Amino acid sequence: MSEPETDPEILLRDFLGYHLKRAYVTVHADFRDIMGDAGLSTRVFSALAMVVGQQGITQSELARALGVERSGMVALIDELESADLIRRDPVPGDRRVQALQPTGRGIARFDALVALVRAHEARCFAGLDDTEKDTLLRLLHKVRAGGNST
Amino acid sequence: MSEPETDPEILLRDFLGYHLKRAYVTVHADFRDIMGDAGLSTRVFSALAMVVGQQGITQSELARALGVERSGMVALIDELESADLIRRDPVPGDRRVQALQPTGRGIARFDALVALVRAHEARCFAGLDDTEKDTLLRLLHKVRAGGNST
DNA sequence: TGTAACTGTTATGTAGCTAAACAATCTGAT
DNA sequence: ATCAGATTGTTTAGCTACATAACAGTTACA
């Protein structure tokens, strides 16, 4: 009862989940800002990054890696494909799946975007030194590992 | 090039923002799980917590405290009011604003929910000891303070 | 050979916001 | 005392980012 009015987050303060969300919202908004209208959304960028990093990955594999449903990937892949950033290649031996391959444009675009995203991250986490960034990364990873594994 | 296929998050791994989102999604999903169908969503719970913690807060003040637009609060407050958890009280001296007051039911409901949320947090952050939780809280707060102040 | 599992896809729905406009109300400078 | 500008709650419309359920085609395997 010492300072009843100063902090509006009196009861919420103790909840890590609340602060996790607020931090996420802040960072996500900055991502959108720095990308501008021509950029990709976080989810599309993540998918492109995954395809570039693991060429030939399947849509289902990609969905699992990103922790979303398969159905949610379709429109996302459509978007990347119609922008000529990735291709759906048939896989000999399994006519169900389609291997996702980045195009030359896709890789070039990704490299250009990475520079933007690095600038975004530098700005968002400017208040943290390198040790703190490592710590945050480690703790976030622990949170994900400790909960359900999706 | 040492291990090309083992980690699907080859390129994404370096981005703190990505891991922040994944951790948030994990925690948020657990919140929904533990609340069940009868529970409140995170946003409504947060609003209720804020009203309980700072009784008489205005809708605009609440929106600012939660970092959302005023327009987004209306339906949320409607929901809490129609569930008889909070009231909109007129404020003498300013007929524009409405002071938000928790009802008795609202406070009781909040207290009950807090127990659930504490259990949820205990489960989500079970992999972290108390020091790590404090560190995570401090770093998340720094992230929010370092970016734009919403 | 038949059944179960998996793939990509579609359709539909929902949560959780934002942006823009509005009337009512308040503030403050002149 | 008045009038421009700001603020409040609200409505409407729209958007993003998902999830769920069903489906036909394909594969694996007992």
mmCIF file of C-alpha atoms (C1' of nucleotides) in Angstrom:
data_model
loop_
_atom_site.group_PDB
_atom_site.id
_atom_site.type_symbol
_atom_site.label_atom_id
_atom_site.label_comp_id
_atom_site.label_asym_id
_atom_site.label_seq_id
_atom_site.Cartn_x
_atom_site.Cartn_y
_atom_site.Cartn_z
ATOM 1 C CA MET A 1 0.000 0.000 0.000
ATOM 2 C CA SER A 2 3.019 2.255 -0.200
ATOM 3 C CA GLU A 3 2.466 3.565 -3.728
ATOM 4 C CA PRO A 4 -1.096 2.928 -4.813
ATOM 5 C CA GLU A 5 -1.261 4.993 -8.007
ATOM 6 C CA THR A 6 2.199 5.125 -9.521
ATOM 7 C CA ASP A 7 2.305 1.796 -11.306
ATOM 8 C CA PRO A 8 -0.750 0.889 -13.341
ATOM 9 C CA GLU A 9 0.416 -2.695 -13.633
ATOM 10 C CA ILE A 10 0.116 -3.421 -9.973
ATOM 11 C CA LEU A 11 -1.187 -6.940 -10.270
ATOM 12 C CA LEU A 12 -0.041 -7.768 -13.757
ATOM 13 C CA ARG A 13 3.541 -7.009 -12.880
ATOM 14 C CA ASP A 14 4.146 -10.447 -11.431
ATOM 15 C CA PHE A 15 3.055 -12.330 -14.497
ATOM 16 C CA LEU A 16 5.890 -13.218 -16.796
ATOM 17 C CA GLY A 17 3.452 -14.126 -19.538
ATOM 18 C CA TYR A 18 2.088 -10.619 -19.632
ATOM 19 C CA HIS A 19 5.515 -9.085 -20.049
ATOM 20 C CA LEU A 20 6.397 -11.704 -22.623
ATOM 21 C CA LYS A 21 3.408 -10.638 -24.671
ATOM 22 C CA ARG A 22 4.135 -6.944 -24.318
ATOM 23 C CA ALA A 23 7.727 -7.443 -25.398
ATOM 24 C CA TYR A 24 6.602 -9.562 -28.324
ATOM 25 C CA VAL A 25 4.077 -6.957 -29.434
ATOM 26 C CA THR A 26 6.695 -4.215 -29.233
ATOM 27 C CA VAL A 27 9.230 -6.160 -31.257
ATOM 28 C CA HIS A 28 6.650 -7.301 -33.782
ATOM 29 C CA ALA A 29 5.472 -3.742 -34.350
ATOM 30 C CA ASP A 30 9.042 -2.617 -34.932
ATOM 31 C CA PHE A 31 9.519 -5.408 -37.453
ATOM 32 C CA ARG A 32 6.513 -4.189 -39.405
ATOM 33 C CA ASP A 33 7.751 -0.625 -39.213
ATOM 34 C CA ILE A 34 11.235 -1.342 -40.454
ATOM 35 C CA MET A 35 10.002 -3.619 -43.229
ATOM 36 C CA GLY A 36 7.658 -1.017 -44.627
ATOM 37 C CA ASP A 37 5.010 -1.742 -47.217
ATOM 38 C CA ALA A 38 7.353 -3.609 -49.537
ATOM 39 C CA GLY A 39 8.555 -6.016 -46.856
ATOM 40 C CA LEU A 40 7.362 -9.386 -45.742
ATOM 41 C CA SER A 41 5.429 -10.164 -42.610
ATOM 42 C CA THR A 42 7.217 -12.007 -39.847
ATOM 43 C CA ARG A 43 5.599 -15.291 -40.736
ATOM 44 C CA VAL A 44 6.420 -15.062 -44.430
ATOM 45 C CA PHE A 45 9.960 -13.985 -43.661
ATOM 46 C CA SER A 46 10.343 -16.903 -41.287
ATOM 47 C CA ALA A 47 9.107 -19.323 -43.922
ATOM 48 C CA LEU A 48 11.475 -17.895 -46.515
ATOM 49 C CA ALA A 49 14.350 -18.090 -44.063
ATOM 50 C CA MET A 50 13.541 -21.699 -43.350
ATOM 51 C CA VAL A 51 13.357 -22.622 -47.027
ATOM 52 C CA VAL A 52 16.632 -20.837 -47.744
ATOM 53 C CA GLY A 53 18.261 -22.506 -44.776
ATOM 54 C CA GLN A 54 16.909 -25.936 -45.541
ATOM 55 C CA GLN A 55 16.342 -26.176 -49.253
ATOM 56 C CA GLY A 56 13.994 -28.871 -50.401
ATOM 57 C CA ILE A 57 12.026 -28.846 -47.170
ATOM 58 C CA THR A 58 8.477 -30.066 -47.491
ATOM 59 C CA GLN A 59 5.408 -27.989 -46.704
ATOM 60 C CA SER A 60 4.453 -30.250 -43.853
ATOM 61 C CA GLU A 61 7.983 -30.228 -42.494
ATOM 62 C CA LEU A 62 7.991 -26.464 -42.741
ATOM 63 C CA ALA A 63 4.700 -26.225 -40.882
ATOM 64 C CA ARG A 64 6.021 -28.434 -38.106
ATOM 65 C CA ALA A 65 9.276 -26.489 -37.911
ATOM 66 C CA LEU A 66 7.386 -23.206 -37.601
ATOM 67 C CA GLY A 67 4.852 -24.661 -35.193
ATOM 68 C CA VAL A 68 1.750 -23.965 -37.285
ATOM 69 C CA GLU A 69 -0.845 -26.085 -39.045
ATOM 70 C CA ARG A 70 -0.260 -27.376 -42.554
ATOM 71 C CA SER A 71 -3.350 -25.606 -43.831
ATOM 72 C CA GLY A 72 -1.915 -22.301 -42.780
ATOM 73 C CA MET A 73 1.121 -22.784 -44.972
ATOM 74 C CA VAL A 74 -0.696 -22.982 -48.275
ATOM 75 C CA ALA A 75 -1.546 -19.321 -48.739
ATOM 76 C CA LEU A 76 1.809 -18.368 -47.332
ATOM 77 C CA ILE A 77 3.669 -20.552 -49.849
ATOM 78 C CA ASP A 78 1.365 -19.310 -52.587
ATOM 79 C CA GLU A 79 2.440 -15.791 -51.737
ATOM 80 C CA LEU A 80 6.137 -16.629 -51.850
ATOM 81 C CA GLU A 81 5.718 -18.610 -55.050
ATOM 82 C CA SER A 82 3.722 -15.950 -56.885
ATOM 83 C CA ALA A 83 6.412 -13.450 -55.912
ATOM 84 C CA ASP A 84 8.922 -15.829 -57.531
ATOM 85 C CA LEU A 85 10.867 -16.223 -54.314
ATOM 86 C CA ILE A 86 10.428 -19.982 -53.968
ATOM 87 C CA ARG A 87 9.314 -22.884 -56.161
ATOM 88 C CA ARG A 88 7.271 -25.993 -55.500
ATOM 89 C CA ASP A 89 9.261 -28.827 -57.010
ATOM 90 C CA PRO A 90 7.910 -32.357 -57.433
ATOM 91 C CA VAL A 91 9.746 -35.038 -55.529
ATOM 92 C CA PRO A 92 10.474 -38.258 -57.424
ATOM 93 C CA GLY A 93 9.308 -41.228 -55.427
ATOM 94 C CA ASP A 94 6.555 -39.430 -53.511
ATOM 95 C CA ARG A 95 3.934 -37.655 -55.516
ATOM 96 C CA ARG A 96 2.257 -36.255 -52.434
ATOM 97 C CA VAL A 97 4.975 -33.904 -51.348
ATOM 98 C CA GLN A 98 6.508 -30.863 -52.923
ATOM 99 C CA ALA A 99 10.035 -29.766 -52.178
ATOM 100 C CA LEU A 100 10.314 -26.069 -51.565
ATOM 101 C CA GLN A 101 13.291 -24.475 -53.270
ATOM 102 C CA PRO A 102 14.291 -20.840 -53.062
ATOM 103 C CA THR A 103 14.750 -19.142 -56.424
ATOM 104 C CA GLY A 104 17.733 -16.933 -57.157
ATOM 105 C CA ARG A 105 15.514 -13.951 -56.557
ATOM 106 C CA GLY A 106 14.376 -15.551 -53.327
ATOM 107 C CA ILE A 107 17.878 -15.928 -51.994
ATOM 108 C CA ALA A 108 18.830 -12.414 -53.069
ATOM 109 C CA ARG A 109 15.679 -11.008 -51.538
ATOM 110 C CA PHE A 110 16.287 -12.914 -48.347
ATOM 111 C CA ASP A 111 19.840 -11.605 -48.086
ATOM 112 C CA ALA A 112 18.595 -8.065 -48.519
ATOM 113 C CA LEU A 113 15.881 -8.587 -45.929
ATOM 114 C CA VAL A 114 18.301 -10.085 -43.438
ATOM 115 C CA ALA A 115 20.151 -6.783 -43.373
ATOM 116 C CA LEU A 116 16.913 -5.003 -42.541
ATOM 117 C CA VAL A 117 15.999 -7.536 -39.897
ATOM 118 C CA ARG A 118 19.414 -7.270 -38.303
ATOM 119 C CA ALA A 119 18.955 -3.507 -38.103
ATOM 120 C CA HIS A 120 15.517 -4.072 -36.597
ATOM 121 C CA GLU A 121 16.899 -6.436 -33.997
ATOM 122 C CA ALA A 122 19.769 -4.116 -33.185
ATOM 123 C CA ARG A 123 17.261 -1.362 -32.524
ATOM 124 C CA CYS A 124 14.830 -3.460 -30.518
ATOM 125 C CA PHE A 125 17.474 -4.967 -28.307
ATOM 126 C CA ALA A 126 19.687 -1.912 -28.083
ATOM 127 C CA GLY A 127 19.095 -1.808 -24.341
ATOM 128 C CA LEU A 128 20.710 -5.225 -23.929
ATOM 129 C CA ASP A 129 24.389 -5.970 -24.144
ATOM 130 C CA ASP A 130 25.643 -9.119 -25.860
ATOM 131 C CA THR A 131 25.632 -11.167 -22.699
ATOM 132 C CA GLU A 132 22.060 -10.173 -21.969
ATOM 133 C CA LYS A 133 21.013 -11.055 -25.507
ATOM 134 C CA ASP A 134 22.559 -14.488 -25.119
ATOM 135 C CA THR A 135 20.834 -14.899 -21.794
ATOM 136 C CA LEU A 136 17.484 -13.850 -23.211
ATOM 137 C CA LEU A 137 17.851 -16.252 -26.104
ATOM 138 C CA ARG A 138 18.748 -19.074 -23.765
ATOM 139 C CA LEU A 139 15.837 -18.370 -21.436
ATOM 140 C CA LEU A 140 13.328 -18.062 -24.276
ATOM 141 C CA HIS A 141 14.525 -21.368 -25.602
ATOM 142 C CA LYS A 142 14.103 -22.894 -22.186
ATOM 143 C CA VAL A 143 10.537 -21.625 -22.022
ATOM 144 C CA ARG A 144 9.724 -23.243 -25.320
ATOM 145 C CA ALA A 145 11.443 -26.475 -24.354
ATOM 146 C CA GLY A 146 9.772 -26.600 -20.941
ATOM 147 C CA GLY A 147 6.225 -26.196 -22.219
ATOM 148 C CA ASN A 148 4.673 -28.329 -24.903
ATOM 149 C CA SER A 149 7.073 -28.848 -27.740
ATOM 150 C CA THR A 150 5.118 -27.282 -30.599
ATOM 151 C CA MET B 1 28.707 -25.960 -43.097
ATOM 152 C CA SER B 2 29.435 -28.439 -40.346
ATOM 153 C CA GLU B 3 25.903 -29.677 -39.770
ATOM 154 C CA PRO B 4 23.659 -28.801 -42.697
ATOM 155 C CA GLU B 5 20.546 -30.813 -41.886
ATOM 156 C CA THR B 6 20.286 -31.281 -38.168
ATOM 157 C CA ASP B 7 18.772 -27.941 -37.138
ATOM 158 C CA PRO B 8 15.816 -26.763 -39.167
ATOM 159 C CA GLU B 9 16.179 -23.277 -37.742
ATOM 160 C CA ILE B 10 19.556 -22.717 -39.277
ATOM 161 C CA LEU B 11 19.085 -19.097 -40.201
ATOM 162 C CA LEU B 12 16.266 -18.202 -37.884
ATOM 163 C CA ARG B 13 18.251 -19.262 -34.856
ATOM 164 C CA ASP B 14 20.078 -15.976 -34.619
ATOM 165 C CA PHE B 15 16.966 -13.845 -34.495
ATOM 166 C CA LEU B 16 15.834 -13.066 -30.993
ATOM 167 C CA GLY B 17 12.497 -11.835 -32.304
ATOM 168 C CA TYR B 18 11.686 -15.251 -33.710
ATOM 169 C CA HIS B 19 12.362 -16.994 -30.422
ATOM 170 C CA LEU B 20 10.440 -14.319 -28.590
ATOM 171 C CA LYS B 21 7.424 -15.063 -30.735
ATOM 172 C CA ARG B 22 7.748 -18.812 -30.374
ATOM 173 C CA ALA B 23 7.980 -18.524 -26.602
ATOM 174 C CA TYR B 24 4.997 -16.180 -26.541
ATOM 175 C CA VAL B 25 2.915 -18.535 -28.664
ATOM 176 C CA THR B 26 3.802 -21.456 -26.420
ATOM 177 C CA VAL B 27 2.901 -19.606 -23.247
ATOM 178 C CA HIS B 28 -0.272 -18.166 -24.728
ATOM 179 C CA ALA B 29 -1.446 -21.590 -25.830
ATOM 180 C CA ASP B 30 -0.872 -22.940 -22.341
ATOM 181 C CA PHE B 31 -2.868 -20.059 -20.888
ATOM 182 C CA ARG B 32 -5.817 -20.957 -23.096
ATOM 183 C CA ASP B 33 -5.469 -24.617 -22.180
ATOM 184 C CA ILE B 34 -5.407 -24.080 -18.459
ATOM 185 C CA MET B 35 -8.258 -21.591 -18.538
ATOM 186 C CA GLY B 36 -10.564 -23.955 -20.379
ATOM 187 C CA ASP B 37 -13.828 -22.903 -21.917
ATOM 188 C CA ALA B 38 -15.069 -21.070 -18.850
ATOM 189 C CA GLY B 39 -11.988 -18.922 -18.531
ATOM 190 C CA LEU B 40 -11.098 -15.524 -19.858
ATOM 191 C CA SER B 41 -8.747 -14.782 -22.708
ATOM 192 C CA THR B 42 -5.417 -13.204 -21.883
ATOM 193 C CA ARG B 43 -6.565 -9.767 -22.949
ATOM 194 C CA VAL B 44 -9.755 -9.857 -20.914
ATOM 195 C CA PHE B 45 -7.914 -11.231 -17.917
ATOM 196 C CA SER B 46 -5.345 -8.471 -18.223
ATOM 197 C CA ALA B 47 -8.047 -5.833 -18.361
ATOM 198 C CA LEU B 48 -9.781 -7.292 -15.333
ATOM 199 C CA ALA B 49 -6.505 -7.435 -13.453
ATOM 200 C CA MET B 50 -5.842 -3.818 -14.274
ATOM 201 C CA VAL B 51 -9.281 -2.706 -13.128
ATOM 202 C CA VAL B 52 -8.982 -4.671 -9.907
ATOM 203 C CA GLY B 53 -5.527 -3.278 -9.293
ATOM 204 C CA GLN B 54 -6.425 0.272 -10.130
ATOM 205 C CA GLN B 55 -10.084 0.729 -9.379
ATOM 206 C CA GLY B 56 -11.753 3.668 -11.053
ATOM 207 C CA ILE B 57 -9.390 3.605 -14.004
ATOM 208 C CA THR B 58 -10.804 5.100 -17.162
ATOM 209 C CA GLN B 59 -11.255 3.227 -20.407
ATOM 210 C CA SER B 60 -8.719 5.403 -22.170
ATOM 211 C CA GLU B 61 -6.267 5.036 -19.336
ATOM 212 C CA LEU B 62 -6.766 1.306 -19.439
ATOM 213 C CA ALA B 63 -6.157 1.217 -23.163
ATOM 214 C CA ARG B 64 -2.951 3.170 -22.734
ATOM 215 C CA ALA B 65 -1.805 0.976 -19.876
ATOM 216 C CA LEU B 66 -2.405 -2.151 -21.936
ATOM 217 C CA GLY B 67 -0.902 -0.636 -25.061
ATOM 218 C CA VAL B 68 -3.960 -1.002 -27.281
ATOM 219 C CA GLU B 69 -6.336 1.384 -29.011
ATOM 220 C CA ARG B 70 -9.329 2.816 -27.205
ATOM 221 C CA SER B 71 -11.688 1.358 -29.782
ATOM 222 C CA GLY B 72 -10.460 -2.096 -28.969
ATOM 223 C CA MET B 73 -11.446 -1.732 -25.344
ATOM 224 C CA VAL B 74 -15.154 -1.241 -25.923
ATOM 225 C CA ALA B 75 -16.140 -4.796 -26.737
ATOM 226 C CA LEU B 76 -13.757 -6.059 -24.097
ATOM 227 C CA ILE B 77 -15.322 -3.895 -21.397
ATOM 228 C CA ASP B 78 -18.772 -4.812 -22.685
ATOM 229 C CA GLU B 79 -17.873 -8.439 -22.147
ATOM 230 C CA LEU B 80 -16.681 -7.866 -18.594
ATOM 231 C CA GLU B 81 -19.682 -5.702 -17.803
ATOM 232 C CA SER B 82 -22.254 -8.099 -19.198
ATOM 233 C CA ALA B 83 -20.626 -10.846 -17.125
ATOM 234 C CA ASP B 84 -21.146 -8.582 -14.097
ATOM 235 C CA LEU B 85 -17.431 -8.500 -13.328
ATOM 236 C CA ILE B 86 -16.971 -4.753 -13.656
ATOM 237 C CA ARG B 87 -19.186 -1.652 -13.793
ATOM 238 C CA ARG B 88 -19.032 1.562 -15.783
ATOM 239 C CA ASP B 89 -19.559 4.310 -13.230
ATOM 240 C CA PRO B 90 -20.145 7.952 -14.137
ATOM 241 C CA VAL B 91 -17.519 10.383 -12.925
ATOM 242 C CA PRO B 92 -18.788 13.648 -11.410
ATOM 243 C CA GLY B 93 -17.050 16.563 -13.051
ATOM 244 C CA ASP B 94 -16.359 14.881 -16.384
ATOM 245 C CA ARG B 95 -19.273 13.425 -18.243
ATOM 246 C CA ARG B 96 -17.076 12.009 -20.962
ATOM 247 C CA VAL B 97 -15.313 9.403 -18.906
ATOM 248 C CA GLN B 98 -16.505 6.335 -17.088
ATOM 249 C CA ALA B 99 -14.695 4.945 -14.103
ATOM 250 C CA LEU B 100 -14.290 1.201 -14.255
ATOM 251 C CA GLN B 101 -15.027 -0.525 -10.973
ATOM 252 C CA PRO B 102 -14.762 -4.222 -10.293
ATOM 253 C CA THR B 103 -17.886 -5.785 -8.827
ATOM 254 C CA GLY B 104 -17.736 -8.145 -5.900
ATOM 255 C CA ARG B 105 -18.144 -10.975 -8.345
ATOM 256 C CA GLY B 106 -15.366 -9.468 -10.409
ATOM 257 C CA ILE B 107 -12.912 -9.437 -7.554
ATOM 258 C CA ALA B 108 -13.866 -12.939 -6.465
ATOM 259 C CA ARG B 109 -13.596 -14.198 -10.017
ATOM 260 C CA PHE B 110 -10.252 -12.514 -10.426
ATOM 261 C CA ASP B 111 -8.904 -14.085 -7.252
ATOM 262 C CA ALA B 112 -9.989 -17.495 -8.467
ATOM 263 C CA LEU B 113 -8.431 -16.922 -11.864
ATOM 264 C CA VAL B 114 -5.173 -15.732 -10.362
ATOM 265 C CA ALA B 115 -4.723 -19.152 -8.825
ATOM 266 C CA LEU B 116 -5.147 -20.734 -12.238
ATOM 267 C CA VAL B 117 -2.801 -18.277 -13.864
ATOM 268 C CA ARG B 118 -0.177 -18.887 -11.226
ATOM 269 C CA ALA B 119 -0.412 -22.596 -11.928
ATOM 270 C CA HIS B 120 -0.128 -21.877 -15.627
ATOM 271 C CA GLU B 121 2.962 -19.760 -15.107
ATOM 272 C CA ALA B 122 4.525 -22.304 -12.814
ATOM 273 C CA ARG B 123 4.096 -24.905 -15.519
ATOM 274 C CA CYS B 124 5.300 -22.739 -18.399
ATOM 275 C CA PHE B 125 8.376 -21.532 -16.598
ATOM 276 C CA ALA B 126 9.120 -24.751 -14.768
ATOM 277 C CA GLY B 127 12.428 -24.992 -16.577
ATOM 278 C CA LEU B 128 13.598 -21.741 -15.040
ATOM 279 C CA ASP B 129 14.707 -21.254 -11.482
ATOM 280 C CA ASP B 130 13.743 -18.130 -9.553
ATOM 281 C CA THR B 131 16.851 -16.247 -10.542
ATOM 282 C CA GLU B 132 16.253 -17.001 -14.192
ATOM 283 C CA LYS B 133 12.646 -15.878 -13.924
ATOM 284 C CA ASP B 134 13.768 -12.592 -12.429
ATOM 285 C CA THR B 135 16.335 -12.212 -15.173
ATOM 286 C CA LEU B 136 13.805 -12.956 -17.875
ATOM 287 C CA LEU B 137 11.385 -10.434 -16.411
ATOM 288 C CA ARG B 138 14.078 -7.799 -16.238
ATOM 289 C CA LEU B 139 15.243 -8.413 -19.805
ATOM 290 C CA LEU B 140 11.708 -8.393 -21.206
ATOM 291 C CA HIS B 141 11.087 -5.118 -19.451
ATOM 292 C CA LYS B 142 14.259 -3.729 -20.960
ATOM 293 C CA VAL B 143 13.117 -4.762 -24.417
ATOM 294 C CA ARG B 144 9.862 -2.935 -23.981
ATOM 295 C CA ALA B 145 11.582 0.137 -22.549
ATOM 296 C CA GLY B 146 14.200 0.195 -25.269
ATOM 297 C CA GLY B 147 11.789 0.104 -28.185
ATOM 298 C CA ASN B 148 8.868 2.441 -28.630
ATOM 299 C CA SER B 149 7.113 3.048 -25.347
ATOM 300 C CA THR B 150 3.634 1.697 -26.174
ATOM 301 C "C1'" DT C 1 -4.981 -56.279 -50.781
ATOM 302 C "C1'" DG C 2 -6.944 -53.448 -47.778
ATOM 303 C "C1'" DT C 3 -6.437 -50.151 -44.083
ATOM 304 C "C1'" DA C 4 -4.188 -46.715 -41.848
ATOM 305 C "C1'" DA C 5 -1.379 -42.672 -42.212
ATOM 306 C "C1'" DC C 6 0.324 -38.781 -44.564
ATOM 307 C "C1'" DT C 7 0.227 -34.765 -48.131
ATOM 308 C "C1'" DG C 8 -1.418 -30.570 -49.936
ATOM 309 C "C1'" DT C 9 -5.571 -28.120 -50.380
ATOM 310 C "C1'" DT C 10 -10.096 -25.756 -49.647
ATOM 311 C "C1'" DA C 11 -13.657 -23.692 -46.981
ATOM 312 C "C1'" DT C 12 -15.082 -21.658 -42.923
ATOM 313 C "C1'" DG C 13 -14.585 -19.457 -38.650
ATOM 314 C "C1'" DT C 14 -12.428 -16.869 -34.944
ATOM 315 C "C1'" DA C 15 -9.417 -13.823 -32.020
ATOM 316 C "C1'" DG C 16 -7.411 -9.744 -31.644
ATOM 317 C "C1'" DC C 17 -6.343 -6.208 -33.096
ATOM 318 C "C1'" DT C 18 -6.116 -1.155 -36.159
ATOM 319 C "C1'" DA C 19 -7.859 3.059 -38.560
ATOM 320 C "C1'" DA C 20 -11.215 6.386 -39.411
ATOM 321 C "C1'" DA C 21 -15.009 8.772 -38.365
ATOM 322 C "C1'" DC C 22 -18.596 10.580 -35.022
ATOM 323 C "C1'" DA C 23 -21.139 13.260 -31.314
ATOM 324 C "C1'" DA C 24 -20.618 14.674 -26.708
ATOM 325 C "C1'" DT C 25 -17.791 16.893 -23.638
ATOM 326 C "C1'" DC C 26 -14.004 19.364 -21.642
ATOM 327 C "C1'" DT C 27 -9.873 22.817 -21.752
ATOM 328 C "C1'" DG C 28 -7.643 26.923 -22.386
ATOM 329 C "C1'" DA C 29 -6.315 31.073 -24.792
ATOM 330 C "C1'" DT C 30 -8.025 35.321 -25.910
ATOM 331 C "C1'" DA D 1 -17.855 34.631 -22.806
ATOM 332 C "C1'" DT D 2 -16.509 32.340 -26.651
ATOM 333 C "C1'" DC D 3 -14.601 29.441 -29.759
ATOM 334 C "C1'" DA D 4 -10.859 26.338 -31.526
ATOM 335 C "C1'" DG D 5 -8.763 22.306 -30.280
ATOM 336 C "C1'" DA D 6 -8.266 18.213 -27.604
ATOM 337 C "C1'" DT D 7 -10.261 14.132 -25.325
ATOM 338 C "C1'" DT D 8 -13.722 10.370 -24.389
ATOM 339 C "C1'" DG D 9 -16.406 6.520 -25.555
ATOM 340 C "C1'" DT D 10 -18.308 4.499 -29.450
ATOM 341 C "C1'" DT D 11 -19.374 2.429 -34.102
ATOM 342 C "C1'" DT D 12 -18.093 0.578 -38.351
ATOM 343 C "C1'" DA D 13 -15.252 -1.586 -41.363
ATOM 344 C "C1'" DG D 14 -11.327 -4.119 -42.315
ATOM 345 C "C1'" DC D 15 -7.162 -6.730 -41.562
ATOM 346 C "C1'" DT D 16 -3.754 -10.423 -40.051
ATOM 347 C "C1'" DA D 17 -2.844 -14.607 -38.407
ATOM 348 C "C1'" DC D 18 -4.016 -18.165 -37.206
ATOM 349 C "C1'" DA D 19 -7.231 -22.985 -36.168
ATOM 350 C "C1'" DT D 20 -10.548 -26.781 -37.407
ATOM 351 C "C1'" DA D 21 -12.655 -29.938 -40.351
ATOM 352 C "C1'" DA D 22 -13.212 -32.067 -44.387
ATOM 353 C "C1'" DC D 23 -11.446 -33.790 -49.013
ATOM 354 C "C1'" DA D 24 -9.006 -36.501 -52.620
ATOM 355 C "C1'" DG D 25 -4.616 -38.262 -53.912
ATOM 356 C "C1'" DT D 26 -0.875 -40.947 -52.501
ATOM 357 C "C1'" DT D 27 2.067 -43.997 -49.778
ATOM 358 C "C1'" DA D 28 3.299 -47.539 -46.193
ATOM 359 C "C1'" DC D 29 2.631 -51.709 -44.247
ATOM 360 C "C1'" DA D 30 0.436 -55.669 -41.881
#
